[in-house]
Backbone as JSON, one array per atom type, in Angstrom:
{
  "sequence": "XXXXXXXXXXXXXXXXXXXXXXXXXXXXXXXXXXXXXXXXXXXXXXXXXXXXXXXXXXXXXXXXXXXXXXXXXXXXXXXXXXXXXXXXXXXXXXXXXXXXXXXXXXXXXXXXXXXXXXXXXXXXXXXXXXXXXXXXXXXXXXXXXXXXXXXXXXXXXXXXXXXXXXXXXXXXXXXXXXXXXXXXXXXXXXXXXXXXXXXXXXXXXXXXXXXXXXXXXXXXXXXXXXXXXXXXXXXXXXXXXXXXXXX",
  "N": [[63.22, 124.01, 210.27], [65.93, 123.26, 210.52], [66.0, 121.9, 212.56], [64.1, 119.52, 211.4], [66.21, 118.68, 209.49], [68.49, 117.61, 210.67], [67.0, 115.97, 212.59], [66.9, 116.68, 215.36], [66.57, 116.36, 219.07], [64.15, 118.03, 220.51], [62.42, 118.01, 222.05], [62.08, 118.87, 225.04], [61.14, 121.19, 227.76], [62.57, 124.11, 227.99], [62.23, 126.34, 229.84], [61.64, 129.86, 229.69], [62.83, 132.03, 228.22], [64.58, 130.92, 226.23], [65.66, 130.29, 223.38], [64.76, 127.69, 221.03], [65.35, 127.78, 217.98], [67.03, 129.33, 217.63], [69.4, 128.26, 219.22], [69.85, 125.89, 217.77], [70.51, 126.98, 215.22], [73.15, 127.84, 215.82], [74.09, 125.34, 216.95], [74.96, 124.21, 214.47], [76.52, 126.05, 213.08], [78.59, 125.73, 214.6], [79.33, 123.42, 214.61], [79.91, 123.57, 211.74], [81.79, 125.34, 211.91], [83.81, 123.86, 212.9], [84.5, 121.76, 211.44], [85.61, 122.67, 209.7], [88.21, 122.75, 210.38], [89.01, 119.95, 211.63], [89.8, 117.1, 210.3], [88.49, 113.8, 210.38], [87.71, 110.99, 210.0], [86.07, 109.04, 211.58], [84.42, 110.73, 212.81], [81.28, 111.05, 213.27], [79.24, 113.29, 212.06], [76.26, 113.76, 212.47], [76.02, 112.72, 214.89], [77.84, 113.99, 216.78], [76.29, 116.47, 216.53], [73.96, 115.62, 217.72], [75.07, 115.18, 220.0], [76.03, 117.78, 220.96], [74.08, 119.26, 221.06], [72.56, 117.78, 223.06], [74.02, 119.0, 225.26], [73.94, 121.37, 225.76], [71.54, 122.24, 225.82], [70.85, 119.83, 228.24], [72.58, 122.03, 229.88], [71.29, 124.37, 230.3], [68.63, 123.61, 231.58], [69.94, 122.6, 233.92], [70.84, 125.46, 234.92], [69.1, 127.44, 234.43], [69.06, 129.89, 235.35], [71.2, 131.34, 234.0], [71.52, 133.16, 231.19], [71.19, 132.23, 227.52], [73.54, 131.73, 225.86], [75.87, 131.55, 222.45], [78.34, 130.46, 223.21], [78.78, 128.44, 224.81], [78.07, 126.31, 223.31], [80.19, 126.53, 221.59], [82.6, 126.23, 223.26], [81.58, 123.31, 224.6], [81.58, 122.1, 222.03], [84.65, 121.89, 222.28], [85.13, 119.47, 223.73], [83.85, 117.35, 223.36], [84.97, 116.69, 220.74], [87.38, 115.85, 221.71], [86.95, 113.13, 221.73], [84.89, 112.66, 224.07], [81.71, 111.3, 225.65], [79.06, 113.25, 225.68], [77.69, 113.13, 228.0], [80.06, 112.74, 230.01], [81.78, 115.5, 228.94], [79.83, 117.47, 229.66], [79.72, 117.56, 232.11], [82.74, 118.41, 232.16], [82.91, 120.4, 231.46], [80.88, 122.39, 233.26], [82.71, 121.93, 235.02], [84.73, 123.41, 234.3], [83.87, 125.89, 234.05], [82.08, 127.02, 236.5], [83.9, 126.67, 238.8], [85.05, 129.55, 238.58], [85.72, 132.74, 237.36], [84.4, 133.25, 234.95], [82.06, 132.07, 235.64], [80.54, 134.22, 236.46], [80.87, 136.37, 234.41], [78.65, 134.82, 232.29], [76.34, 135.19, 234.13], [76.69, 138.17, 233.96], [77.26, 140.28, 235.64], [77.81, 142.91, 236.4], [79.92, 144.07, 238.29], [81.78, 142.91, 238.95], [82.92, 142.61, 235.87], [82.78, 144.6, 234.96], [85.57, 144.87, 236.85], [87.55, 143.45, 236.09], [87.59, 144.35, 233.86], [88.93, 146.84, 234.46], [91.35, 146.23, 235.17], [92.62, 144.84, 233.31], [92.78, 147.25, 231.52], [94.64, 148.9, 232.96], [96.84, 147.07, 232.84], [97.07, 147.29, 229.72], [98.44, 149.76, 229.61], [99.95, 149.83, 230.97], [102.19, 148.14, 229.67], [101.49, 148.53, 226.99], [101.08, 151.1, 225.55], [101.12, 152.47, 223.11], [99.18, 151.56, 222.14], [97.05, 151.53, 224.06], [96.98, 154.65, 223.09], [96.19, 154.47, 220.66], [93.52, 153.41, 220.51], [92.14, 154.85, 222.43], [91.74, 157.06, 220.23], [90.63, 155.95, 218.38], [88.26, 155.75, 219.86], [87.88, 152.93, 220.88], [86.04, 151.06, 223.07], [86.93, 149.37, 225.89], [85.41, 146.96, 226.63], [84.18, 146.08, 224.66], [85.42, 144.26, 223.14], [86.89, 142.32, 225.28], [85.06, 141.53, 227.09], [83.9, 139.77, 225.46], [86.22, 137.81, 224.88], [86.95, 137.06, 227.53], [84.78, 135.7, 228.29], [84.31, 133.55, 226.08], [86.32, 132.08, 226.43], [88.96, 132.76, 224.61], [87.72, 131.13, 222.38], [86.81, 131.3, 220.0], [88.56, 133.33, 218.96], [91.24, 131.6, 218.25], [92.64, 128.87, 216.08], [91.57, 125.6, 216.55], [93.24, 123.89, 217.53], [95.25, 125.4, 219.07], [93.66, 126.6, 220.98], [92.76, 124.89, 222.79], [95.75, 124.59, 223.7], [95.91, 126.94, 224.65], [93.86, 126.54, 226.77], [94.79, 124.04, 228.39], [97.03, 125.45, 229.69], [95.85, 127.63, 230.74], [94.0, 126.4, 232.6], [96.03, 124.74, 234.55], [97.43, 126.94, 235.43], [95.9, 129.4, 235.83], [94.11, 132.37, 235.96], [95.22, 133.85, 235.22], [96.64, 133.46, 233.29], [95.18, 134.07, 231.14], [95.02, 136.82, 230.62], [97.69, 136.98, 230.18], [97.07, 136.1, 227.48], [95.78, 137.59, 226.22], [97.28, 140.13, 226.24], [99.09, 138.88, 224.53], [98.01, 138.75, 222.31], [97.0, 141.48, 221.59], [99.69, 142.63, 221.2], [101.18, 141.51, 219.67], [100.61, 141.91, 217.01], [100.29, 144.53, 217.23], [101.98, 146.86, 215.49], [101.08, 146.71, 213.15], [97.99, 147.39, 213.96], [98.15, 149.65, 214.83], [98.0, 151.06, 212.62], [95.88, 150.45, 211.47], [91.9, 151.07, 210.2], [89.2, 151.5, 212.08], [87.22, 149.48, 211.99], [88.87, 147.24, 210.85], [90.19, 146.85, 212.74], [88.9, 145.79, 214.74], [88.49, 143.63, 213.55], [90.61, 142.3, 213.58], [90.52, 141.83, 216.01], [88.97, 140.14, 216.53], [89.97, 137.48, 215.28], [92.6, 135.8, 215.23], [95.53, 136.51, 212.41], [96.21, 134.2, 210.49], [98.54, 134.05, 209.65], [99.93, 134.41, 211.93], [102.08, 132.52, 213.46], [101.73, 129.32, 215.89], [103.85, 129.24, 217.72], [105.65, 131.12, 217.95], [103.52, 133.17, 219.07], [103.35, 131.85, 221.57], [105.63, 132.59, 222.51], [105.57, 135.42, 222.34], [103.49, 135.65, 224.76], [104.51, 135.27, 226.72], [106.78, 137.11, 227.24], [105.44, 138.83, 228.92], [105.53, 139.27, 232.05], [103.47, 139.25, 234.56], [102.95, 138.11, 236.9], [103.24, 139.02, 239.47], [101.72, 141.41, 239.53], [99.03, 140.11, 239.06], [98.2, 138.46, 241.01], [98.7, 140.48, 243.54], [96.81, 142.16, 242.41], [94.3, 140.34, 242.81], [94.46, 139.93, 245.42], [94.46, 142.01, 246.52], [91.6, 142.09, 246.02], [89.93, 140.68, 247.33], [90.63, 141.57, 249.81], [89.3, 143.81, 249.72], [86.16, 142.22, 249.25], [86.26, 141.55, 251.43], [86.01, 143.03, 253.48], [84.01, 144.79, 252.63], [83.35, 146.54, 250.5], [82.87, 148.08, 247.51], [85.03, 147.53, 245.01]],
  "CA": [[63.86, 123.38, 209.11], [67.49, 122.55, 210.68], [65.79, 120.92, 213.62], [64.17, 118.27, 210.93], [67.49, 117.81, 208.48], [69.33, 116.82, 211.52], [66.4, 115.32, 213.2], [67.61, 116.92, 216.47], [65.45, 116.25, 219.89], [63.86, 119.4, 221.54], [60.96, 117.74, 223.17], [61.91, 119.3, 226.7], [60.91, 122.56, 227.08], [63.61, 124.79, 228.93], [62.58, 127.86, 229.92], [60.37, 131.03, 228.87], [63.89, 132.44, 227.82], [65.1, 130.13, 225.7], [65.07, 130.43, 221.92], [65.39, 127.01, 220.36], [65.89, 128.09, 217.08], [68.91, 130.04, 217.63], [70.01, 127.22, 219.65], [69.94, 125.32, 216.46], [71.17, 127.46, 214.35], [74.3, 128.04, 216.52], [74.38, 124.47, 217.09], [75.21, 123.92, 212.8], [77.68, 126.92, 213.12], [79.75, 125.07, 215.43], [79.63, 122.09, 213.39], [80.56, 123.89, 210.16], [83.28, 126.02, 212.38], [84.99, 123.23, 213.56], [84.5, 120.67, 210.51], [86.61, 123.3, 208.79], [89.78, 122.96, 210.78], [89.24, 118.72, 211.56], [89.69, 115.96, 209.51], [88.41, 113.11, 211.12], [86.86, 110.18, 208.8], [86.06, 108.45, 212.37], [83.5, 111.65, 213.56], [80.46, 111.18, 212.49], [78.76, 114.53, 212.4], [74.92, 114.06, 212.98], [76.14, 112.38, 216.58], [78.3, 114.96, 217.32], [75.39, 117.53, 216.7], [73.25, 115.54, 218.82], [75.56, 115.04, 221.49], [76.09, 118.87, 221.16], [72.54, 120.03, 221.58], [71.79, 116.84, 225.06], [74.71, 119.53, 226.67], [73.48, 122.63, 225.69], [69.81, 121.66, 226.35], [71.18, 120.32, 229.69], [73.1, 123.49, 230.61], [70.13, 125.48, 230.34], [68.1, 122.89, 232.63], [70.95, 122.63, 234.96], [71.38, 126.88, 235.3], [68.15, 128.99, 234.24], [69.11, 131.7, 235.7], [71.93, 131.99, 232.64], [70.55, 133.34, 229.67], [71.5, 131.61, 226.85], [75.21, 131.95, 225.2], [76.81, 130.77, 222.1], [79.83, 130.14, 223.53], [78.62, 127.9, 225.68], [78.18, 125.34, 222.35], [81.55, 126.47, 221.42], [83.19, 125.14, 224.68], [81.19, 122.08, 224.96], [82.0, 120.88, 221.33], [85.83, 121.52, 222.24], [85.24, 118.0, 224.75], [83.22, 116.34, 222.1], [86.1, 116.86, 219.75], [88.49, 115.05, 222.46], [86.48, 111.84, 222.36], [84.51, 112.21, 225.15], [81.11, 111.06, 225.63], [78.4, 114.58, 225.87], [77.88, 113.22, 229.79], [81.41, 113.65, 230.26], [81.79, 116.52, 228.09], [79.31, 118.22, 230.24], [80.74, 117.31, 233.45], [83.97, 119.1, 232.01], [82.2, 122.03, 230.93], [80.49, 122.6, 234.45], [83.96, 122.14, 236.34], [85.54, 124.5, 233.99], [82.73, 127.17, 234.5], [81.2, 127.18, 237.89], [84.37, 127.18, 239.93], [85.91, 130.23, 237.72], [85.17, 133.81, 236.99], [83.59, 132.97, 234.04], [80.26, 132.05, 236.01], [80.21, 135.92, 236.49], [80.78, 136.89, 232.89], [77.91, 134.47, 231.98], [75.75, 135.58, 234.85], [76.67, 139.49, 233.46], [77.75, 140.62, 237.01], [78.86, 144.19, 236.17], [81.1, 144.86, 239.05], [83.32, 141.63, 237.88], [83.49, 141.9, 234.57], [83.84, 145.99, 235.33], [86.95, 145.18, 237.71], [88.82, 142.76, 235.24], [88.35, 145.25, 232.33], [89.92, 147.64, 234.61], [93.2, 145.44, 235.65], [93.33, 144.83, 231.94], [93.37, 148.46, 231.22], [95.94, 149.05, 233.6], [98.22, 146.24, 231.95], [97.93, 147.86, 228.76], [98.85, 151.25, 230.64], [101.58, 149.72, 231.55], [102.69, 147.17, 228.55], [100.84, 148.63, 225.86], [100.67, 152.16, 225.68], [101.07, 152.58, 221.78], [98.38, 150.3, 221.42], [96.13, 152.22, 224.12], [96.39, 155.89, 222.51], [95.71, 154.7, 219.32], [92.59, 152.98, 220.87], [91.51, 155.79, 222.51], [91.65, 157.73, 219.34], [89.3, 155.56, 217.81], [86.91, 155.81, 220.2], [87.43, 151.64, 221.53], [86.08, 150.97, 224.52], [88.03, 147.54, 226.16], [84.43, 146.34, 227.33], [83.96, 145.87, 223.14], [86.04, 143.35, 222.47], [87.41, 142.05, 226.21], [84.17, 140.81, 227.31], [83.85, 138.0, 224.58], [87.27, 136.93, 225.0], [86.86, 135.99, 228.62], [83.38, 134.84, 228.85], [84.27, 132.37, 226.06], [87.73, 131.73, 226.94], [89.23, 132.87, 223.34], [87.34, 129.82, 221.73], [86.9, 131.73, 218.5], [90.0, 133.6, 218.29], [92.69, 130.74, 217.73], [92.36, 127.3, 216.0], [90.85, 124.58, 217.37], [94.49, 123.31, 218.62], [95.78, 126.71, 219.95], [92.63, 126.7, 221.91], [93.15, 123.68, 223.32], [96.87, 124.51, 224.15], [95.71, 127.95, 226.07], [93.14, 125.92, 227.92], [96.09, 123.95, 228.96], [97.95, 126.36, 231.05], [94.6, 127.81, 231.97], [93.28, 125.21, 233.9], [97.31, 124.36, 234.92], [98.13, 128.3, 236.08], [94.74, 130.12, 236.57], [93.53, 133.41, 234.74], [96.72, 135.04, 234.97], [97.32, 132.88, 231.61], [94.04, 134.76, 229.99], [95.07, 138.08, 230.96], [98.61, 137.37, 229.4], [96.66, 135.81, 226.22], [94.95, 138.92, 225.95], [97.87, 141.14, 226.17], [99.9, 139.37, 223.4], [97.16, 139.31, 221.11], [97.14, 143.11, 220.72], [100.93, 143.07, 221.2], [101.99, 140.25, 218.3], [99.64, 142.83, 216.05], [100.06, 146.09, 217.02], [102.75, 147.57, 214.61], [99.78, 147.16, 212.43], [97.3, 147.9, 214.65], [97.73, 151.38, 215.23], [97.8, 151.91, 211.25], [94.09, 150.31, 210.77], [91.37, 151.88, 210.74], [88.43, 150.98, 213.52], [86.53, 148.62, 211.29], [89.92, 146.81, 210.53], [90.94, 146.79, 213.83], [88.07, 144.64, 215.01], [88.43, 142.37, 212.58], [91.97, 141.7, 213.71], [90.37, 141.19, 217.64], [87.47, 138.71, 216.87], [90.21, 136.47, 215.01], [93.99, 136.09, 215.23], [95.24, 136.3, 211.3], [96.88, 132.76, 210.12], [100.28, 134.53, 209.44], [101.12, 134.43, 212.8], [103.06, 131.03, 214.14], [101.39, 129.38, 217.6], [105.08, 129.11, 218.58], [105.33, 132.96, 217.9], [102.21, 133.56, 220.08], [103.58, 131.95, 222.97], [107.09, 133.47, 223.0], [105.01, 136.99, 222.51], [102.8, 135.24, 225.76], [105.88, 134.9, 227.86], [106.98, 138.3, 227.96], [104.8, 139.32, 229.76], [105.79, 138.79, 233.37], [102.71, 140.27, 234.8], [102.08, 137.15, 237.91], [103.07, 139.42, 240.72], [100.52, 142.51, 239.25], [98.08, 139.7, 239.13], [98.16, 138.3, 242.54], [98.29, 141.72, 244.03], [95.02, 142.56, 242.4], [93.72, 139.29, 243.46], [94.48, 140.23, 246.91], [93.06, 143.51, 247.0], [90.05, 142.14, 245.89], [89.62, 140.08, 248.44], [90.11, 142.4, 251.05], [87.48, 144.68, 249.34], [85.36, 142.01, 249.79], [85.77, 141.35, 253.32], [85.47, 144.72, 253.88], [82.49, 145.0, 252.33], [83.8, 147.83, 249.87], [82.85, 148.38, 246.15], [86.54, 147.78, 244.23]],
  "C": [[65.18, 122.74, 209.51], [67.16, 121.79, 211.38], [65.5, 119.48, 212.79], [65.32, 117.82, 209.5], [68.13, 117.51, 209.35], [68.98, 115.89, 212.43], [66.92, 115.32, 214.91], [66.49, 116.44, 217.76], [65.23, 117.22, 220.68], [62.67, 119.1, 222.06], [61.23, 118.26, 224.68], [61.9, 120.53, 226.47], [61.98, 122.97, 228.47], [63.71, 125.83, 229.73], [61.76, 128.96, 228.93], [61.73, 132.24, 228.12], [64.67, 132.16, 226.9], [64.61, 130.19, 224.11], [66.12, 129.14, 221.04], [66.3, 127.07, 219.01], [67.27, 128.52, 216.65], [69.97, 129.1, 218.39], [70.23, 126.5, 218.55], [70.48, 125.2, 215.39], [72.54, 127.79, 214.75], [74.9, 126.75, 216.43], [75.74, 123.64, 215.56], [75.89, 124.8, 212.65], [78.61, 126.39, 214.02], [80.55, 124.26, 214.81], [80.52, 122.64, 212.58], [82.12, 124.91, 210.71], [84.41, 125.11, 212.5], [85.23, 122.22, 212.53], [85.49, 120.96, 209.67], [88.22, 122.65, 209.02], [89.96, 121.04, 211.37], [88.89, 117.7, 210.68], [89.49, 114.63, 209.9], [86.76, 111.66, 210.6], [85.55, 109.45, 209.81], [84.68, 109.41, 212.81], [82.28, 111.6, 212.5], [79.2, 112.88, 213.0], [77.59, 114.66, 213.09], [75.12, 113.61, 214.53], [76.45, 113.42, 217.06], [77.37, 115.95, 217.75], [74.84, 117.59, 217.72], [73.87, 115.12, 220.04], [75.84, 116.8, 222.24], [74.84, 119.58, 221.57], [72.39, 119.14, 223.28], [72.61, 118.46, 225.86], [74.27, 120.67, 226.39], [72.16, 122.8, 226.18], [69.94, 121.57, 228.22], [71.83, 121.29, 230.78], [72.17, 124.5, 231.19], [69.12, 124.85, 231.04], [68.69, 123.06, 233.8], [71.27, 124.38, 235.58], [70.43, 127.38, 234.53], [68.42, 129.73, 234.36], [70.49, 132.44, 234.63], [71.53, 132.08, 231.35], [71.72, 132.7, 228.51], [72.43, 132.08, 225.44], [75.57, 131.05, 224.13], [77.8, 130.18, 222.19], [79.58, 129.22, 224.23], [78.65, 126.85, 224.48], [79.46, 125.37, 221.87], [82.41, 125.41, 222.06], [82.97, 123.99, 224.99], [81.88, 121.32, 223.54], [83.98, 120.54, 220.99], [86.16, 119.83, 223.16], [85.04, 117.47, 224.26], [84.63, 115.88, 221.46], [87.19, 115.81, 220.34], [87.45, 113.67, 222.89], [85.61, 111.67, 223.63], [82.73, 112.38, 224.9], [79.93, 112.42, 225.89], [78.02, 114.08, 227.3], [79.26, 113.85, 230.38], [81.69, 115.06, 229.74], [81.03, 117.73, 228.99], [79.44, 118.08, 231.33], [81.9, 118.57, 233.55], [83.47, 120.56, 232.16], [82.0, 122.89, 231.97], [81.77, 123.06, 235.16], [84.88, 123.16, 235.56], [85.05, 126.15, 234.32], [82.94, 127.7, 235.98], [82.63, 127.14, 238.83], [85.26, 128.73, 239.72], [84.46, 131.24, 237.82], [84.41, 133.67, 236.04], [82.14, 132.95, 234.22], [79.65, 133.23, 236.06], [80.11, 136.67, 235.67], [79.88, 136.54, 232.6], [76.96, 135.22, 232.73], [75.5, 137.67, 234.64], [76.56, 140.21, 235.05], [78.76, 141.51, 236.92], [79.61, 144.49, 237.24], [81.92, 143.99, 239.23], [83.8, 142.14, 237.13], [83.76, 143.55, 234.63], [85.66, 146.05, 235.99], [87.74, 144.4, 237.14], [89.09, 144.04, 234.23], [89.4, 146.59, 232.69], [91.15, 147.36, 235.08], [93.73, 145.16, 234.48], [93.83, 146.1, 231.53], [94.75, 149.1, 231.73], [97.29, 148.31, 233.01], [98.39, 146.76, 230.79], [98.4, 148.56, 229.13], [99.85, 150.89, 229.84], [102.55, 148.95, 230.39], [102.85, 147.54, 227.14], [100.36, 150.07, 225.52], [100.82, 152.78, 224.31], [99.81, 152.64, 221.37], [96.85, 151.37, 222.19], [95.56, 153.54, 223.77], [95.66, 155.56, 221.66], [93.71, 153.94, 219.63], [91.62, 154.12, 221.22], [91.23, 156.7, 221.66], [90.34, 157.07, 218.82], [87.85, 155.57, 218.51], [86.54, 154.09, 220.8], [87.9, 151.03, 222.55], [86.65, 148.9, 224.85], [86.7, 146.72, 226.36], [84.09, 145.72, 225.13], [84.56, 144.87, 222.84], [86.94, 142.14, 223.99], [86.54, 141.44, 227.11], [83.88, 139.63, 226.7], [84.89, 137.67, 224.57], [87.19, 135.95, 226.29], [85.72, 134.85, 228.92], [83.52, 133.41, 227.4], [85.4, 131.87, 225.67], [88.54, 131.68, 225.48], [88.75, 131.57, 222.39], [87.04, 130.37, 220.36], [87.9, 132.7, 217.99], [90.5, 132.94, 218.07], [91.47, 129.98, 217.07], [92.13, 126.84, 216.77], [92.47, 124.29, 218.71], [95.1, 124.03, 219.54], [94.96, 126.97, 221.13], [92.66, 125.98, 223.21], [94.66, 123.69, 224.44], [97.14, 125.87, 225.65], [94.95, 127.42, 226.96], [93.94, 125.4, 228.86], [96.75, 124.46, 230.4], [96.78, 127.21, 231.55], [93.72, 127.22, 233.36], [94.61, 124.95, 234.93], [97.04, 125.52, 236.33], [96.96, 129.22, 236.25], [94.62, 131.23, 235.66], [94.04, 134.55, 234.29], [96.89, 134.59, 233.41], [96.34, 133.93, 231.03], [94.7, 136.1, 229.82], [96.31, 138.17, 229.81], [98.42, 137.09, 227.87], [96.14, 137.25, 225.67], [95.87, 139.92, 225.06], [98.77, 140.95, 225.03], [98.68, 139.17, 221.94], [96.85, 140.69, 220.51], [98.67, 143.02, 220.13], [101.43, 142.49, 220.11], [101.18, 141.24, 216.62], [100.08, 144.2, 215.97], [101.08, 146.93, 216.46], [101.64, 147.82, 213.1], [98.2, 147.51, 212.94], [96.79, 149.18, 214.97], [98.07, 151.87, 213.43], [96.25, 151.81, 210.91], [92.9, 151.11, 211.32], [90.09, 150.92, 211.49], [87.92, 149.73, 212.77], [87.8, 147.17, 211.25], [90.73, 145.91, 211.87], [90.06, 145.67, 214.6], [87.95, 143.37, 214.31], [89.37, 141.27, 213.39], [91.89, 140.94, 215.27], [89.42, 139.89, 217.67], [88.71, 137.78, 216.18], [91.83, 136.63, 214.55], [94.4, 135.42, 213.56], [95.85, 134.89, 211.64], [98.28, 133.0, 210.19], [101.12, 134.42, 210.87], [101.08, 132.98, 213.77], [102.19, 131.07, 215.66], [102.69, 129.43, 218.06], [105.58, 131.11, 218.71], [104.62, 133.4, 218.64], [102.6, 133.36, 221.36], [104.57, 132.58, 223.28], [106.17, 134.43, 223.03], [104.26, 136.59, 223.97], [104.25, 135.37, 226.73], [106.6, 136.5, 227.86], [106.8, 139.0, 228.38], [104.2, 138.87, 231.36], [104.67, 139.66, 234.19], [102.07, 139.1, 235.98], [101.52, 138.05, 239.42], [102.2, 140.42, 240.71], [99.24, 141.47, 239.65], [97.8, 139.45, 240.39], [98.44, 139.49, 243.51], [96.98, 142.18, 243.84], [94.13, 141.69, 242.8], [93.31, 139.42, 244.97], [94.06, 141.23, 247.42], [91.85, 143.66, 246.43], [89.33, 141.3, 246.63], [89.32, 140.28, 249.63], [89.25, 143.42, 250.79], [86.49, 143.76, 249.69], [84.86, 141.86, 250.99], [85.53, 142.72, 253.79], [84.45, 145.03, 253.64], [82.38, 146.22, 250.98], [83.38, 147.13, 248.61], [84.11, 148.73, 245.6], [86.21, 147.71, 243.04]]
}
C-alpha cells in the first residue's frame, strides 16, 4: 500500500534478508520526521522519497553482508536535505561509514562495540558518577541506550540542525567528539535524571527535551576535556591488536 501511494521502485531484488516493506515504511517515517522540523516550499517530497529509497536500495546492493538498519535512511536523508543529488548523497554516506567505527556497529562486531561501551563506562566512572549509581540502581545496562547512539551517529536525538552541527566536528575531530556528545547528554540532564524513574529515564535518552539551548549543549560538550583519555585508549588498542590480544 505505501509502495503504490508513492509509486516507489522496488523492482531489484536485494537479498533473501531484506524486508521491503519495512524498508518502506521506514522510508515515510523519515519523511514525516524530518518534514516536521523543515520548511522548504522548494523540496518536493515524492523525489526526496525516491531519491531516499535509490540509496537505501543501493546500500544494501553495495554491502549484503549488513543487515538492514533504519538509521541508515536516517543518515542518507540528512545529504538529501543539503541539496545533494541521492548519487552524491550516497557517496557521502559510504565515506562517512566505511572508513569509521561505525562499519563495526553496523556489522554487530561484539568485541568493538563491547570495548567502546567499556571506555564509555569508564568516562562516566570518572565524570559521571551520580549519574552511574543511579543507573545501576535501575538496573541500565550502557549497551541499552549507547549502541543506537553510535551506530546512528545521534541522528534521532537532536534536531535536524544540531545533527548537522555534531557531524561537523565529527568528521573535523574524530569520535572523541561522539564520546563527549554522549557524556553531556546525560550530564546537561542529570539533576533530573537521577529523580526519574526507568521508563522516564529512557525517554529522556532516545530524545534530548526542547528546553535545552544547542548553545547550552555545546558549552556542557566542552567540559569535558577527555582527548588525552581518548587517544590513550586508542593506543592501547592498537597494541592489543598487534599483539594479537583480546582488549
Amino acid at each position: 500500500e505505501a509502495n503504490k501511494r508513492y509509486h516507489l521502485d522496488v523492482n531489484t531484488s536485494i537479498g533473501p534478508d531484506y524486508t521491503l516493506n519495512k524498508m518502506i515504511i521506514d522510508i515515510i517515517k523519515v519523511k514525516d520526521y524530518y518534514i516536521d522540523q523543515i520548511v522548504s516550499e522548494k523540496m518536493d517530497e515524492i523525489v526526496v522519497m525516491r531519491d531516499l529509497f535509490k540509496i537505501v536500495r543501493i546500500f544494501k546492493i553495495y554491502r549484503p553482508d549488513i543487515l538492514y538498519n533504519k538509521y541508515i535512511s536516517y543518515m542518507s536523508m540528512l545529504f538529501l536535505l543539503n541539496q545533494e543529488d541521492y548519487y552524491n548523497s550516497f557517496i557521502n554516506l559510504v565515506n562517512l561509514i566505511f572508513p569509521r567505527f561505525i562499519l563495526k556497529f553496523l556489522l554487530r562486531d561484539e568485541e568493538t562495540i563491547q570495548n567502546y561501551i567499556a571506555f564509555f563506562d569508564q568516562l562516566k566512572h570518572t565524570y559521571l558518577p551520580n549519574i552511574e549509581a543511579h543507573f545501576k540502581k535501575l538496573e541500565i545496562s550502557t549497551a541499552l541506550y549507547f549502541e543506537k547512539w553510535f551506530e546512528s551517529l545521534f541522528v534521532k536525538v537532536f534536531k535536524y540542525k544540531m545533527v548537522l552541527r555534531i557531524w561537523d566536528r565529527f568528521i573535523l575531530k574524530g569520535e572523541c567528539v561522539l564520546f563527549q556528545v554522549a557524556l553531556a547528554l546525560i550530564s546537561i540532564q542529570q539533576n533530573e535524571l537521577v529523580t526519574l524513574p526507568i521508563s522516564e529515564v529512557f525517554q529522556r535518552l532516545k530524545r534530548l527535551p526542547q528546553k535545552y539551548s544547542d548553545s547550552d549543549f555545546f558549552k556542557k560538550m566542552e567540559e569535558f576535556k577527555i582527548e588525552q583519555e581518548f587517544f590513550k585508549w586508542k593506543n592501547e588498542n592498537q597494541i592489543a591488536k598487534e599483539k594479537g590480544l583480546l582488549f
